[in-house]
């Protein structure tokens, strides 16, 4: 973000303020991810994958919505067990890995243009 903040454009100022404020609020409520405080960039990643699918590793999985669980109602469940049928028609491509460094380089490069 420091690199983006140096750009001093309307977009860079907005993004650095927004990210900074979001991280402050996350810290205030005690949120922390596995190793850092932050948030995911689902929408920008989806756009980046539409432009360059090699950013992610996909796996065809059966995914269902849990409708009966007391703690999991409404959650999606991906069946990664090896016994699932190869002829299953209900498979969807699920992202199981992201080249996050390459994605962030692409994302920051796009933001820095403005």
Steps between C-alpha positions, in 0.01 A plus 500: 500500500792734563592477132143589401483788750802661331299540178297789645207462262129506578476122468815424700395740777153344518627141504770561761253688726235229457741214570654683796160573655381143442807353668460739797139390542593132473763544770254693719248213498775247562494330161814327386551256219732201521813712494394859434223754520349565161231397259456297186480647151243263348361733233835629371628141495198386297569774244870410490418130447268594214803668341760238599377161621854388581481710819305221669491124532152357451358164602168356380302425816147418597373790709174493693326745732452369853133535592467293817801578717452694822831681464551468125159584354546696178870417468644345188672164536749371245544123479874437459484130580664278239199271459278754327373391162697604192167525315344736753325774301486740794867594507613862504847648473615607845808713555734309730812714466592854392831635380448784746829677436434517125138606559600779739765621255236512226243665728739766629628565149144564383430736792826688451396600148238735642 
